[in-house]
Short mmCIF file of C-alpha atoms in Angstrom, two decimals:
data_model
loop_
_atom_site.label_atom_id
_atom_site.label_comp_id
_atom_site.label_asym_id
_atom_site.label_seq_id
_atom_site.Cartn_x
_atom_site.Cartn_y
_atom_site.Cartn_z
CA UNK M 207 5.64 67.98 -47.68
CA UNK M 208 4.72 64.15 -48.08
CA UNK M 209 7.97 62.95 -46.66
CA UNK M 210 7.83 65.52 -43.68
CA UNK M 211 3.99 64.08 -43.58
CA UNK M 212 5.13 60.14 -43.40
CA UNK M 213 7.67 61.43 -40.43
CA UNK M 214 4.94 62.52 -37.87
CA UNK M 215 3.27 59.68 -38.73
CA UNK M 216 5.85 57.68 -37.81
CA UNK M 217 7.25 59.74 -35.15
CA UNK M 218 3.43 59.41 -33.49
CA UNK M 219 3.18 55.23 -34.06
CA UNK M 220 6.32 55.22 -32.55
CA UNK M 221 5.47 57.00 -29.20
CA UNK M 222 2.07 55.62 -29.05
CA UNK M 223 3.95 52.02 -29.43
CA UNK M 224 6.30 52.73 -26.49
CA UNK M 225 3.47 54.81 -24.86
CA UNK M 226 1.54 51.62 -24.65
CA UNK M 227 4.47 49.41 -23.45
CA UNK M 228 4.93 51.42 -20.72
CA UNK M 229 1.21 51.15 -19.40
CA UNK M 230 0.63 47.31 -20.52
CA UNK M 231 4.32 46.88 -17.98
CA UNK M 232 2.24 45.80 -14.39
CA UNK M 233 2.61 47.60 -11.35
CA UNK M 234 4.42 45.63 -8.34
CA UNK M 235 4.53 46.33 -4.50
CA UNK M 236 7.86 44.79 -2.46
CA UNK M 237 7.16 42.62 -0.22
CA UNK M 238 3.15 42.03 1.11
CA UNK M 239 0.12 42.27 -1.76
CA UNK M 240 -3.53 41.15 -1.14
CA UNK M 241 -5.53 40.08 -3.97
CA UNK M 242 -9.00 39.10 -4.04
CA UNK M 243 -10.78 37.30 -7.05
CA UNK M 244 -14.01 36.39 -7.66
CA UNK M 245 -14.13 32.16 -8.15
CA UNK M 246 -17.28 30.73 -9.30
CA UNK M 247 -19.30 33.81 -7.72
CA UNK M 248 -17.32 33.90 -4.36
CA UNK M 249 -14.43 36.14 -3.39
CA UNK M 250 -11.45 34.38 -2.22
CA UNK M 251 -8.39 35.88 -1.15
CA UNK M 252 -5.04 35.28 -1.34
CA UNK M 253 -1.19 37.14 -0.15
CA UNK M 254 1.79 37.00 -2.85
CA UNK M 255 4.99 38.32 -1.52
CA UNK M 256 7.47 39.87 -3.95
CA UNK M 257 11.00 39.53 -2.87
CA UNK M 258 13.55 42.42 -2.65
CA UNK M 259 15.26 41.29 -5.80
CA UNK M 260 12.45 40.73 -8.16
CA UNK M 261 13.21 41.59 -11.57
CA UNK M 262 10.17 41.61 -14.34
CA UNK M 263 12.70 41.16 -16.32
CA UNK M 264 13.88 37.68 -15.31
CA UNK M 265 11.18 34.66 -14.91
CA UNK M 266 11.05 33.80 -11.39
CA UNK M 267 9.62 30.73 -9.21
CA UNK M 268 6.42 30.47 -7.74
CA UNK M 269 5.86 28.27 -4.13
CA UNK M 270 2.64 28.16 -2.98
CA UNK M 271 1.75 27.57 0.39
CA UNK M 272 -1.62 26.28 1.98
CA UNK M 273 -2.28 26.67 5.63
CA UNK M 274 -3.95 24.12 7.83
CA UNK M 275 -7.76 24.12 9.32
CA UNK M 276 -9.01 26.99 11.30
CA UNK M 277 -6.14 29.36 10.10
CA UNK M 278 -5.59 31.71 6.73
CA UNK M 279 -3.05 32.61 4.14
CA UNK M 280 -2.47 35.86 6.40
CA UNK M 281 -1.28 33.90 9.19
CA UNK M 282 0.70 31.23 7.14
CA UNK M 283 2.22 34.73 5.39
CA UNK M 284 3.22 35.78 8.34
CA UNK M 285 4.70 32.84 10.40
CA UNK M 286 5.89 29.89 8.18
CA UNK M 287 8.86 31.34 7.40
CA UNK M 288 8.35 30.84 3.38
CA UNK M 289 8.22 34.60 2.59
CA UNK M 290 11.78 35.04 4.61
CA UNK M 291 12.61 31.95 2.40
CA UNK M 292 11.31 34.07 -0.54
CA UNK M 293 13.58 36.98 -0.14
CA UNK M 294 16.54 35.20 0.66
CA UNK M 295 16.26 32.82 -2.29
CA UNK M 296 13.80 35.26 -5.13
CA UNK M 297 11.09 33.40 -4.57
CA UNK M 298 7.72 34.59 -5.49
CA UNK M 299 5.81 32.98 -2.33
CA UNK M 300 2.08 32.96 -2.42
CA UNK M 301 -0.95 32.61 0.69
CA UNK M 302 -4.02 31.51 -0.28
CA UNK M 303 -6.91 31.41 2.20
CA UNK M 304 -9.67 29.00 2.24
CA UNK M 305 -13.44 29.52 2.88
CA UNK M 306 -14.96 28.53 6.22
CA UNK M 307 -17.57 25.97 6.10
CA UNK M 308 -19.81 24.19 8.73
CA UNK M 309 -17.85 20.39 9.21
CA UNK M 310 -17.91 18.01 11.94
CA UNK M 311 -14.94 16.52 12.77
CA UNK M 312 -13.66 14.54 15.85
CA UNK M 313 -17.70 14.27 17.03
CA UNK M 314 -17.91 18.34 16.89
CA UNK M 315 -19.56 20.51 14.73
CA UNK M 316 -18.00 24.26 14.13
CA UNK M 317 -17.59 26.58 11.42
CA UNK M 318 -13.82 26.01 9.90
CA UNK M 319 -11.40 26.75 7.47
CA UNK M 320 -10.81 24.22 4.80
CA UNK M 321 -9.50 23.06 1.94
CA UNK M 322 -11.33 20.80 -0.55
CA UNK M 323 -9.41 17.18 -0.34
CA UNK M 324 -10.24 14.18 -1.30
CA UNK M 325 -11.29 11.37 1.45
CA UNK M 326 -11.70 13.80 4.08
CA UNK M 327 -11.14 13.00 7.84
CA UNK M 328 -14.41 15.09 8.43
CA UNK M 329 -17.75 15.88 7.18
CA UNK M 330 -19.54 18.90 5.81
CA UNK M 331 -23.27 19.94 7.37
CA UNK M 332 -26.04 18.83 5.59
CA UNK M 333 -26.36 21.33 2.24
CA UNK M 334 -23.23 22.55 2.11
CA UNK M 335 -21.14 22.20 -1.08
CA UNK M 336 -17.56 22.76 -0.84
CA UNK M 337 -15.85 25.20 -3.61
CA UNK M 338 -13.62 24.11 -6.12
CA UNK M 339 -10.19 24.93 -4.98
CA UNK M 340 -8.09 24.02 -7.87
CA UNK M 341 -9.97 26.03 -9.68
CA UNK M 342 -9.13 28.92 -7.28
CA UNK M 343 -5.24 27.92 -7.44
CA UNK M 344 -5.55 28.05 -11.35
CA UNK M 345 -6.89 31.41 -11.35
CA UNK M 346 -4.26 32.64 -8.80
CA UNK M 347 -1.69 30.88 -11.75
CA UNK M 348 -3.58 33.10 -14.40
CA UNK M 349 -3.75 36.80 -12.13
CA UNK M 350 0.43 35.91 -11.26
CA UNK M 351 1.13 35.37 -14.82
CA UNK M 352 -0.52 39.09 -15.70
CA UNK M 353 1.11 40.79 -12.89
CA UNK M 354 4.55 38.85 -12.66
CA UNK M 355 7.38 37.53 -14.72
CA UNK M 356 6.77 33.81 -13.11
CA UNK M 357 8.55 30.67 -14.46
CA UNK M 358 5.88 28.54 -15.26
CA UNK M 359 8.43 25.54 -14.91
CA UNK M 360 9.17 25.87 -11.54
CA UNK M 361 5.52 26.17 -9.69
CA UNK M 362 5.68 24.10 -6.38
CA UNK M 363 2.74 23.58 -3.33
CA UNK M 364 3.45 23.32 -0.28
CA UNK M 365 0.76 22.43 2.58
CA UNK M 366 0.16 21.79 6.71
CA UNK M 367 -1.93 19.38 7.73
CA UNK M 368 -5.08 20.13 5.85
CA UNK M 369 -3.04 22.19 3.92
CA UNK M 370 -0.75 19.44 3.56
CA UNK M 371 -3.85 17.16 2.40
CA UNK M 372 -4.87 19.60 -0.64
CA UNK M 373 -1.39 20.04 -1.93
CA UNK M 374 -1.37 16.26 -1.80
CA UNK M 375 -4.53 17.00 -4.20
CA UNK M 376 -2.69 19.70 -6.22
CA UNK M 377 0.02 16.71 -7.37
CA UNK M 378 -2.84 14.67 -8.40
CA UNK M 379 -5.45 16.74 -10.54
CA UNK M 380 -2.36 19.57 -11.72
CA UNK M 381 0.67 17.22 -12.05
CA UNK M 382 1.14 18.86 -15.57
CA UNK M 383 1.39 22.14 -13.89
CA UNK M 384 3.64 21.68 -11.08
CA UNK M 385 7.12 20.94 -10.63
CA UNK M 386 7.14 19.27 -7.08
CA UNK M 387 4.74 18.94 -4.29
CA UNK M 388 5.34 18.21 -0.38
CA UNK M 389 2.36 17.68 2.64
CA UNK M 390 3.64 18.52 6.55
CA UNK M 391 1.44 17.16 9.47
CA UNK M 392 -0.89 14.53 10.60
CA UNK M 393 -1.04 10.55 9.15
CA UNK M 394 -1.42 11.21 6.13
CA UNK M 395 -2.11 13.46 2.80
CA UNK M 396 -3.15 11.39 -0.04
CA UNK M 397 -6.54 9.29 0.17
CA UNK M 398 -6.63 6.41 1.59
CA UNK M 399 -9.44 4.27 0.08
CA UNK M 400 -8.98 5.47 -3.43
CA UNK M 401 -6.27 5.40 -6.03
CA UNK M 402 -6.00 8.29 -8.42
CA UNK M 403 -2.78 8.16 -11.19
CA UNK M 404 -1.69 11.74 -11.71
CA UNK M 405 -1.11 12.47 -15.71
CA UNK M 406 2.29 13.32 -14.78
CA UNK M 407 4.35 11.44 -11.63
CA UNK M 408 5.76 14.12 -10.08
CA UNK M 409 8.30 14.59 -7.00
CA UNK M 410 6.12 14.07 -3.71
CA UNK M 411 7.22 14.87 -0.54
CA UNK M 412 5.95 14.19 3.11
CA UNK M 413 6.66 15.30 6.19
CA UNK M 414 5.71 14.27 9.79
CA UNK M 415 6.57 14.79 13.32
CA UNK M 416 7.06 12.03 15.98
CA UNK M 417 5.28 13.82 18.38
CA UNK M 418 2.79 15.03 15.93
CA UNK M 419 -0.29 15.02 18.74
CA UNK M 420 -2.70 13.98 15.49
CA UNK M 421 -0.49 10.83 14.89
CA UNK M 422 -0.64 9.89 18.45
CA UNK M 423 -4.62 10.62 19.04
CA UNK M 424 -5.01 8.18 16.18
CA UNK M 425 -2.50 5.91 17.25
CA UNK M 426 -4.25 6.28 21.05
CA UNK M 427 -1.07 7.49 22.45
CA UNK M 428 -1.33 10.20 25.14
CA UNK M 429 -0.61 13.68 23.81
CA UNK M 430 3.12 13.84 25.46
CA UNK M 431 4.21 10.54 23.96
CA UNK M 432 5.92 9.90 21.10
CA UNK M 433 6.63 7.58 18.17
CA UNK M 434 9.80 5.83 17.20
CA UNK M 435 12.40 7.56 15.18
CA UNK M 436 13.33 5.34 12.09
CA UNK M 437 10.82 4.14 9.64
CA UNK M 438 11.30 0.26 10.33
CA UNK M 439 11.14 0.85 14.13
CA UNK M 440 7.54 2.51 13.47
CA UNK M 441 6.15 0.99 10.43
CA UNK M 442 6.85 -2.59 12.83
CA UNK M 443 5.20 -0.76 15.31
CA UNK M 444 2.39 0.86 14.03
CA UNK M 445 1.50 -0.49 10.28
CA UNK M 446 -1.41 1.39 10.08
CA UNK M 447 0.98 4.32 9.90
CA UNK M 448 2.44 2.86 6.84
CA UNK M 449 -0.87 2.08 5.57
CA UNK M 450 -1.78 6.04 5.59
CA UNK M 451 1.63 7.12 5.06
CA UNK M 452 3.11 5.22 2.35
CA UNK M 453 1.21 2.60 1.23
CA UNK M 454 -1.65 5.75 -0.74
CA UNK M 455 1.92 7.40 -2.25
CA UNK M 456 3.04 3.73 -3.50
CA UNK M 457 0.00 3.18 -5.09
CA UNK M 458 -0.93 6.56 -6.87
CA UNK M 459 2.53 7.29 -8.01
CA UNK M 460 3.14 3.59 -8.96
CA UNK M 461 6.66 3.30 -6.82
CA UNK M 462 9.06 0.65 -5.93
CA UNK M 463 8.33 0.07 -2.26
CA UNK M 464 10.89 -2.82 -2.17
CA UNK M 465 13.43 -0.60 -2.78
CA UNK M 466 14.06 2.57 -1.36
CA UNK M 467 17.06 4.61 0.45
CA UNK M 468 17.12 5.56 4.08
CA UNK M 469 19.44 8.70 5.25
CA UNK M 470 19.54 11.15 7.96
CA UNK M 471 20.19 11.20 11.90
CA UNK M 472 17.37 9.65 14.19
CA UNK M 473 18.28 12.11 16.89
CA UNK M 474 17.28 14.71 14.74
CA UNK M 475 15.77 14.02 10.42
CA UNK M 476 15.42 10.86 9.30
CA UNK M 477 14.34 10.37 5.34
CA UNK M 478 13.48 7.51 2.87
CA UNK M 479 13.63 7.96 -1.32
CA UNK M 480 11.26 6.11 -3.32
CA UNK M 481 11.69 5.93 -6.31
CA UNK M 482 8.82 4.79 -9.25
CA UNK M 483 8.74 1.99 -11.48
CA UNK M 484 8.75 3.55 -14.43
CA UNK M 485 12.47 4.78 -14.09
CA UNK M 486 11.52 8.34 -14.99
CA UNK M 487 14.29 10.51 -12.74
CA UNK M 488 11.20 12.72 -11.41
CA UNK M 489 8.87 9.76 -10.11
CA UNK M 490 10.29 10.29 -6.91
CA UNK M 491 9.16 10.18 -3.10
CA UNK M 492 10.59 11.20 -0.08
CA UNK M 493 9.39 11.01 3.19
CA UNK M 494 10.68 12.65 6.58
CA UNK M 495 10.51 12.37 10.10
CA UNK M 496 11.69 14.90 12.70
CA UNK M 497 12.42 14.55 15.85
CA UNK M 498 10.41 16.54 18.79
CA UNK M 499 8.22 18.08 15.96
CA UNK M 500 4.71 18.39 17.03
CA UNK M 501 1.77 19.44 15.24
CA UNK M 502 2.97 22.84 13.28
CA UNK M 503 4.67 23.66 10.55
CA UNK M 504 8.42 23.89 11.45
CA UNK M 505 9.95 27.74 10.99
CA UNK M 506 12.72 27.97 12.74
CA UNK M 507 11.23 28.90 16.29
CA UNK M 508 8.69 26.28 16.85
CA UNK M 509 11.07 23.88 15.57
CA UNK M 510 14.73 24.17 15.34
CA UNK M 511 14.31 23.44 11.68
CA UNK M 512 13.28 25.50 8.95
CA UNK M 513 10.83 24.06 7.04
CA UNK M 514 10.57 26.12 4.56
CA UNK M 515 14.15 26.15 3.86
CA UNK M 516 14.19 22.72 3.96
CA UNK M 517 11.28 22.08 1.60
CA UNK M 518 13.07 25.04 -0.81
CA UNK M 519 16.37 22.88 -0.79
CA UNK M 520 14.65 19.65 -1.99
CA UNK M 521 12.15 21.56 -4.30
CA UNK M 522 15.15 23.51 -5.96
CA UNK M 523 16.40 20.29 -8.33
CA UNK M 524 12.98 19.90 -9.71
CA UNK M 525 11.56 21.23 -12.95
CA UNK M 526 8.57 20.75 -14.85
CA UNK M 527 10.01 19.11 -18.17
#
């Protein structure tokens, strides 16, 4: 009677235990999912797209990707070309949106999209407070964690234009937290009047087109002209280009800009590696410029090249140690 006792009791821990297994396992959608979180008493919202061949079983990467002023994680879902990227490669790709605010910028004054960077090219209205955006990427960190098998080695940001400015941010205040970073579009992404050394120097990336029309306005080019292809043909040209482009990513990430190796075609991608004085192999920057690449975020069919693809090749090698 005891024994036959201490068997059901066993039998039931044993199916309760697996019982509970079963409903702590999360539920998963293929392909498009829309969260929304509240963030410091706001709701934000964000896309994650699950690839064909995710396995909970098997830790997978994370790339995040912010879009540029005036548009949403919906759109950059739909046409940046990461979440094809994603499926091809099992990639867990992820669209955040940021809030609109009131900012002038270029003399007018209109409600926008925008990410929180640091030395913004615009200003807020008068009594409005920007949210806290890395906090909103860390919670997105903590909901994927719950819901996904991510590797928490291999999280990389990728951002357009003001995008491409707060990803910039994302490899300065989470550089403990990220494997590799890269900014597309416009002068610049990191600040300009301020130097800020990351904990960790991680690999940096940025890209620009020569007929980026943002370059050009601030260069006071016309909007069908374009810029030299090769970085001494430009930099000679226009040194405040270096001064925005290089000269922030040579001082926060402490490189070697006496040194550095140029490669690529300047009839189509030309690249320079910097590399950082403290010899660590990861304290690495690279920047790009492509030919005939205006203001947008290169998928494919705006561009002949893929950025995403490209960015994915480049971001592959790097893990957080």
């Amino acid at each position: 009677m005891k024994l036959t006792y201490l068997f059901n009791l066993l039998l039931i821990s044993l199916l309760w235990s697996c019982s509970k297994d079963n409903s702590d396992k999360p539920s998963y959608s293929i392909g498009k999912n829309q969260f929304k979180i509240q963030v410091d008493g706001k709701e934000r919202i964000y896309f994650v797209h699950v690839p064909a061949g995710y396995s909970h079983d098997r830790e997978t990467p994370v790339v995040f990707m912010f879009h540029g002023t005036d548009q949403t994680g919906e759109q950059f879902y739909n046409i940046s070309g990461w979440k094809e990227v994603g499926d091809a490669q099992n990639i867990l790709t992820v669209f955040p949106s940021a809030l609109s605010y009131c900012v002038t910028e270029d003399g007018i004054t209109k409600p926008s999209t925008k990410w929180n960077v640091i030395g913004a090219g615009y200003t807020y209205c008068n009594g409005v407070i920007p949210s806290d955006d890395i906090h909103f990427v860390r919670e997105i960190i903590k909901q994927l964690k719950d819901n996904y098998n991510i590797d928490a080695h291999r999280i990389y940001t990728v951002g357009f234009s003001n995008g491409g400015e707060f990803a910039a941010r994302t490899a300065l205040d989470m550089s403990n937290e990220l494997a590799a970073s890269t900014s597309t579009g416009g002068g610049g992404a990191m600040p300009r009047d301020t130097t800020i050394i990351p904990s960790r120097k991680l690999p940096v990336m940025l890209i620009f087109g020569n007929q980026d029309d943002k370059i050009l306005s601030h260069l006071g080019l016309p909007t069908n002209a374009s810029i030299p292809m090769g970085f001494d043909s430009v930099y000679s040209k226009y040194p405040f280009l270096y001064k925005v482009q290089i000269d922030p990513y040579v001082r926060c990430f402490e490189l070697n800009d006496k040194s550095y190796q140029v490669l690529g075609d300047t009839n189509s991608v030309v690249y320079a590696n910097y590399y950082g004085v403290s010899g660590m192999a990861d304290n690495t920057f690279r920047i790009v410029e492509i030919k005939n690449l205006h203001h947008e975020y290169p998928n494919g069919i705006n561009h002949p090249l893929n950025g995403a693809l490209h960015n994915w090749e480049w971001f592959k090698q790097f893990t957080l140690p």
